[in-house]
Coordinates of C-alpha atoms and ligand atoms in Angstrom, one line a residue:
X694 CA 134.2 -84.3 28.5
X695 CA 132.6 -83.6 25.1
X696 CA 135.2 -83.8 22.4
X697 CA 134.5 -86.3 19.7
X698 CA 132.4 -85.7 16.6
X699 CA 131.6 -89.4 17.1
X700 CA 128.4 -88.3 18.9
X701 CA 127.1 -87.0 15.5
X702 CA 128.1 -89.9 13.3
X703 CA 128.8 -93.0 15.4
X704 CA 132.4 -94.0 16.0
X705 CA 134.9 -91.3 14.9
X706 CA 137.5 -92.1 12.2
X707 CA 141.1 -91.4 13.1
X708 CA 143.4 -91.4 10.0
X709 CA 146.6 -93.1 11.4
X710 CA 149.6 -91.1 10.3
X711 CA 147.2 -89.6 7.7
X712 CA 145.7 -91.9 5.1
X713 CA 148.8 -93.9 5.4
X714 CA 147.5 -97.0 3.6
X715 CA 147.3 -95.0 0.4
X716 CA 150.1 -92.3 0.7
X717 CA 153.4 -91.9 2.5
X718 CA 152.7 -91.7 6.3
X719 CA 152.8 -88.3 8.1
X720 CA 153.2 -86.2 4.9
X721 CA 151.0 -83.4 3.5
X722 CA 149.8 -85.9 0.9
X723 CA 148.6 -88.4 3.5
X724 CA 146.9 -85.6 5.5
X725 CA 145.2 -84.0 2.5
X726 CA 143.9 -87.4 1.4
X727 CA 142.5 -88.2 4.9
X728 CA 140.7 -84.8 4.9
X729 CA 139.3 -85.5 1.4
X730 CA 138.1 -88.8 2.7
X731 CA 136.3 -87.0 5.5
X732 CA 138.3 -88.5 8.4
X733 CA 137.2 -86.9 11.7
X734 CA 140.8 -86.8 13.1
X735 CA 144.3 -86.9 11.7
X736 CA 146.4 -89.1 14.0
X737 CA 150.1 -88.2 13.8
X738 CA 153.4 -88.2 15.7
X739 CA 155.6 -85.3 16.9
X740 CA 159.3 -85.4 17.9
X741 CA 162.0 -82.8 18.4
X742 CA 164.7 -81.7 15.9
X743 CA 168.2 -81.0 17.1
X744 CA 167.4 -77.3 17.4
X745 CA 164.2 -78.0 19.4
X746 CA 161.6 -77.7 16.7
X747 CA 158.5 -80.0 17.0
X748 CA 158.5 -82.1 13.8
X749 CA 156.1 -84.6 12.4
X750 CA 157.6 -88.1 12.0
X751 CA 156.9 -91.5 13.5
X752 CA 160.2 -93.4 13.8
X753 CA 163.1 -92.2 16.0
X754 CA 165.3 -92.5 13.0
X755 CA 165.0 -91.1 9.5
X756 CA 166.1 -94.3 7.8
X757 CA 162.8 -95.9 6.9
X758 CA 160.7 -93.0 5.6
X759 CA 163.2 -90.6 4.1
X760 CA 166.3 -90.5 1.9
X761 CA 168.6 -89.6 4.8
X762 CA 171.0 -92.5 4.1
X763 CA 171.7 -91.0 0.7
X764 CA 171.6 -87.3 1.6
X765 CA 173.7 -87.7 4.8
X766 CA 175.7 -90.9 4.3
X767 CA 178.0 -90.2 7.3
X768 CA 175.3 -89.5 9.8
X769 CA 174.2 -93.1 10.8
X770 CA 172.0 -94.0 12.7
X771 CA 170.1 -91.0 11.4
X772 CA 168.3 -90.2 14.6
X773 CA 165.7 -87.5 14.1
X774 CA 166.9 -85.5 17.1
X775 CA 170.4 -85.3 15.7
X776 CA 169.2 -83.2 12.7
X777 CA 168.3 -79.5 12.6
X778 CA 165.1 -78.4 10.9
X779 CA 167.1 -77.0 8.0
X780 CA 168.7 -80.5 7.5
X781 CA 165.3 -82.3 7.9
X782 CA 163.8 -80.0 5.2
X783 CA 166.4 -81.3 2.7
X784 CA 165.1 -84.8 2.9
X785 CA 162.5 -86.4 0.7
X786 CA 159.7 -88.2 2.7
X787 CA 157.6 -89.5 -0.1
X788 CA 159.7 -91.4 -2.7
X789 CA 160.3 -94.4 -0.3
X790 CA 156.6 -95.1 -0.6
X791 CA 156.1 -94.4 -4.3
X792 CA 157.9 -92.3 -6.9
X793 CA 154.6 -90.4 -7.5
X794 CA 155.1 -88.9 -4.0
X795 CA 158.6 -87.6 -4.6
X796 CA 158.9 -84.1 -3.2
X797 CA 157.0 -84.7 0.1
X798 CA 158.9 -83.3 3.1
X799 CA 158.9 -83.6 6.8
X800 CA 156.6 -81.0 8.3
X801 CA 157.1 -78.9 11.4
X802 CA 154.2 -78.9 13.9
X803 CA 153.5 -75.3 12.9
X804 CA 153.2 -76.3 9.2
X805 CA 150.9 -79.1 10.1
X806 CA 148.6 -76.8 12.1
X807 CA 148.5 -74.4 9.1
X808 CA 147.8 -77.2 6.7
X809 CA 144.9 -78.7 8.7
X810 CA 143.4 -75.4 9.7
X811 CA 139.8 -76.0 10.9
X812 CA 139.1 -78.7 8.4
X813 CA 139.7 -81.8 10.7
X814 CA 140.4 -82.8 14.2
X815 CA 144.0 -83.6 15.3
X816 CA 145.1 -86.4 17.6
X817 CA 148.8 -85.5 18.2
X818 CA 151.0 -88.2 19.7
X819 CA 154.0 -87.1 21.8
X820 CA 156.3 -89.7 20.3
X821 CA 159.2 -91.3 22.3
X822 CA 159.7 -88.6 25.0
X823 CA 162.5 -90.6 26.4
X824 CA 164.6 -89.8 23.3
X825 CA 163.1 -86.4 22.9
X826 CA 163.6 -84.7 26.3
X827 CA 161.5 -81.6 26.7
X828 CA 159.0 -82.7 24.0
X829 CA 155.8 -82.0 26.1
X830 CA 157.1 -78.6 27.0
X831 CA 158.0 -77.7 23.5
X832 CA 154.6 -78.7 22.2
X833 CA 152.9 -76.7 24.9
X834 CA 155.0 -73.7 24.0
X835 CA 154.0 -74.0 20.3
X836 CA 150.3 -74.5 21.1
X837 CA 150.3 -71.5 23.4
X838 CA 151.3 -69.4 20.4
X839 CA 148.3 -71.0 18.5
X840 CA 145.5 -70.0 20.8
X841 CA 142.9 -71.1 18.3
X842 CA 144.1 -74.7 18.7
X843 CA 143.7 -74.8 22.5
X844 CA 140.5 -72.9 22.9
X845 CA 137.7 -75.4 22.6
X846 CA 135.0 -72.7 22.5
X847 CA 136.7 -71.1 19.4
X848 CA 137.9 -74.2 17.5
X849 CA 135.2 -76.2 15.7
X850 CA 137.5 -79.3 15.3
X851 CA 139.0 -80.9 18.4
X852 CA 142.6 -81.3 19.4
X853 CA 143.5 -84.4 21.5
X854 CA 147.1 -85.0 22.7
X855 CA 148.2 -88.6 23.3
X856 CA 151.2 -90.6 24.4
X857 CA 152.3 -94.0 25.5
X858 CA 154.4 -92.1 28.1
X859 CA 152.1 -91.3 31.0
X860 CA 154.6 -88.9 32.6
X861 CA 154.8 -86.8 29.4
X862 CA 151.1 -86.8 29.2
X863 CA 150.8 -85.6 32.8
X864 CA 153.4 -82.9 32.1
X865 CA 151.3 -81.7 29.1
X866 CA 148.0 -81.9 31.0
X867 CA 149.3 -79.9 33.9
X868 CA 150.2 -77.1 31.6
X869 CA 147.2 -77.2 29.2
X870 CA 144.4 -78.9 31.3
X871 CA 141.7 -77.9 28.8
X872 CA 143.2 -80.0 26.0
X873 CA 141.8 -83.6 26.1
X874 CA 144.5 -86.3 26.5
X875 CA 144.6 -89.9 25.4
X876 CA 146.7 -92.7 27.0
X877 CA 148.0 -95.0 24.3
X878 CA 148.6 -98.6 25.5
X879 CA 149.2 -102.1 24.4
X880 CA 146.8 -103.5 27.0
X881 CA 143.9 -101.8 28.8
X882 CA 145.2 -100.8 32.2
X883 CA 144.4 -103.0 35.3
X884 CA 141.3 -101.8 37.3
X885 CA 143.2 -99.8 39.9
X886 CA 145.3 -98.1 37.3
X887 CA 142.3 -97.3 35.2
X888 CA 140.7 -95.7 38.2
X889 CA 143.8 -93.4 38.5
X890 CA 143.1 -92.2 34.9
X891 CA 139.5 -91.2 35.7
X892 CA 139.0 -87.4 35.6
X893 CA 142.0 -86.4 33.5
X894 CA 142.2 -88.9 30.6
X895 CA 139.7 -88.4 27.8
X896 CA 140.4 -91.7 25.9
X897 CA 142.3 -95.0 26.3
X898 CA 143.9 -96.2 23.0
X899 CA 144.7 -99.9 23.3
X900 CA 146.3 -102.2 20.6
X901 CA 143.3 -103.8 18.8
X902 CA 145.1 -107.1 18.5
X903 CA 145.3 -107.4 22.3
X904 CA 141.9 -106.0 23.2
X905 CA 139.5 -108.3 25.1
X906 CA 135.8 -107.7 25.4
X907 CA 135.8 -107.4 29.1
X908 CA 138.6 -104.9 29.1
X909 CA 136.8 -102.8 26.5
X910 CA 133.7 -102.7 28.7
X911 CA 135.8 -101.6 31.7
X912 CA 137.1 -98.5 29.8
X913 CA 133.6 -97.5 28.7
X914 CA 132.1 -98.1 32.1
X915 CA 134.8 -95.9 33.6
X916 CA 133.5 -93.1 31.4
X917 CA 136.5 -92.8 29.0
X918 CA 136.3 -93.1 25.3
X919 CA 137.8 -96.4 23.9
X920 CA 139.8 -95.7 20.7
X921 CA 141.8 -98.7 19.6
X922 CA 144.8 -98.8 17.1
X923 CA 145.4 -99.8 14.3
X924 CA 142.1 -101.2 13.0
X925 CA 142.4 -102.1 9.4
X926 CA 139.8 -104.8 8.5
X927 CA 136.0 -104.9 8.1
X928 CA 135.9 -107.7 10.6
X929 CA 137.6 -105.7 13.3
X930 CA 135.7 -102.5 12.4
X931 CA 132.4 -104.4 13.0
X932 CA 133.7 -105.9 16.2
X933 CA 134.7 -102.5 17.5
X934 CA 131.3 -101.1 16.8
X935 CA 129.8 -104.0 18.7
X936 CA 132.1 -103.1 21.6
X937 CA 130.9 -99.5 21.6
X938 CA 134.2 -97.8 20.7
X939 CA 134.3 -94.0 20.5
X940 CA 136.5 -94.2 17.5
X941 CA 139.0 -96.3 15.5
X942 CA 142.5 -95.4 14.4
X943 CA 143.0 -96.8 10.9
X944 CA 145.3 -96.6 7.9
X945 CA 142.2 -96.7 5.6
X946 CA 139.8 -93.9 6.7
X947 CA 137.9 -94.0 3.4
X948 CA 137.0 -97.6 3.6
X949 CA 136.1 -97.2 7.3
X950 CA 133.9 -94.3 6.6
X951 CA 132.1 -96.3 3.9
X952 CA 131.5 -99.2 6.3
X953 CA 130.2 -96.8 9.0
X954 CA 127.8 -95.1 6.5
X955 CA 126.6 -98.6 5.4
X956 CA 126.2 -99.6 9.1
X957 CA 124.1 -96.5 9.9
X958 CA 122.0 -96.9 6.8
X959 CA 121.5 -100.6 7.3
Ligands
LIG362 O1 147.6 -93.7 18.3 C1 148.1 -95.0 18.5 C2 149.1 -95.4 17.5 O2 149.4 -94.3 16.6 C3 150.3 -95.9 18.2 O3 151.1 -96.6 17.4 O4 153.4 -96.8 16.6 O5 151.6 -96.0 15.1 O6 152.4 -94.5 16.8 P1 152.2 -95.9 16.4
LIG363 CA1 151.0 -92.6 16.6

């Protein structure tokens, strides 16, 4: 399965929640910065609003990355899926990070796709399907209305859909089999499990802090791309290159790109 721009430029750079080391995660500011920094993919998280709209946010509650406590003081514990899109749009999603980012808002999936256009790839994580029932189906329905995003021959930049939840990923893959899918894990699956993934999983995304060299080799030998998260130091970037990763998910795409260019030049 040919998907990654990594074949052109070594390991691909995935901007984790956008350029989230330098801007509030999963906002237009973080995504625009990652594009300006020439990331190959935006990695981001999608959940469902109370009225069934796919929305871009990582946590299952609004408490950490918005002003929901202030705006809706009687709505604890501020679960994302208890708020309509109209309510989510009233929240500020930037000021918690820095006052300079006041005015950033939670995006819908449609708004994200409009914002990215064909400027960058997208690694979209189906986040917490257990608390977002129907998430895979809702994302499929949205993407079916955006044919350019699910037609590999038309779209210059790839879309990859990932999840920790294998069943949600299978549900998605059954309906849109041409869209590459990534299984996000803490540990690389055991050999028999890894064999089950062969043929339908494009990449395996393990936790970099639990990754062992022999497990990395098993993924690559099985023919899947190895794309660890969240890789934020030069030491780990270099180790990943030594392992032969297909990409790295990082909060600092600009610094990773610089290291990769130096590595190719050196
Ligand atoms: O893509 C893998 C990574 O994003 C998973 O961790 O918690 O940042 O969504 P998390
Ligand atoms: Ca994620």
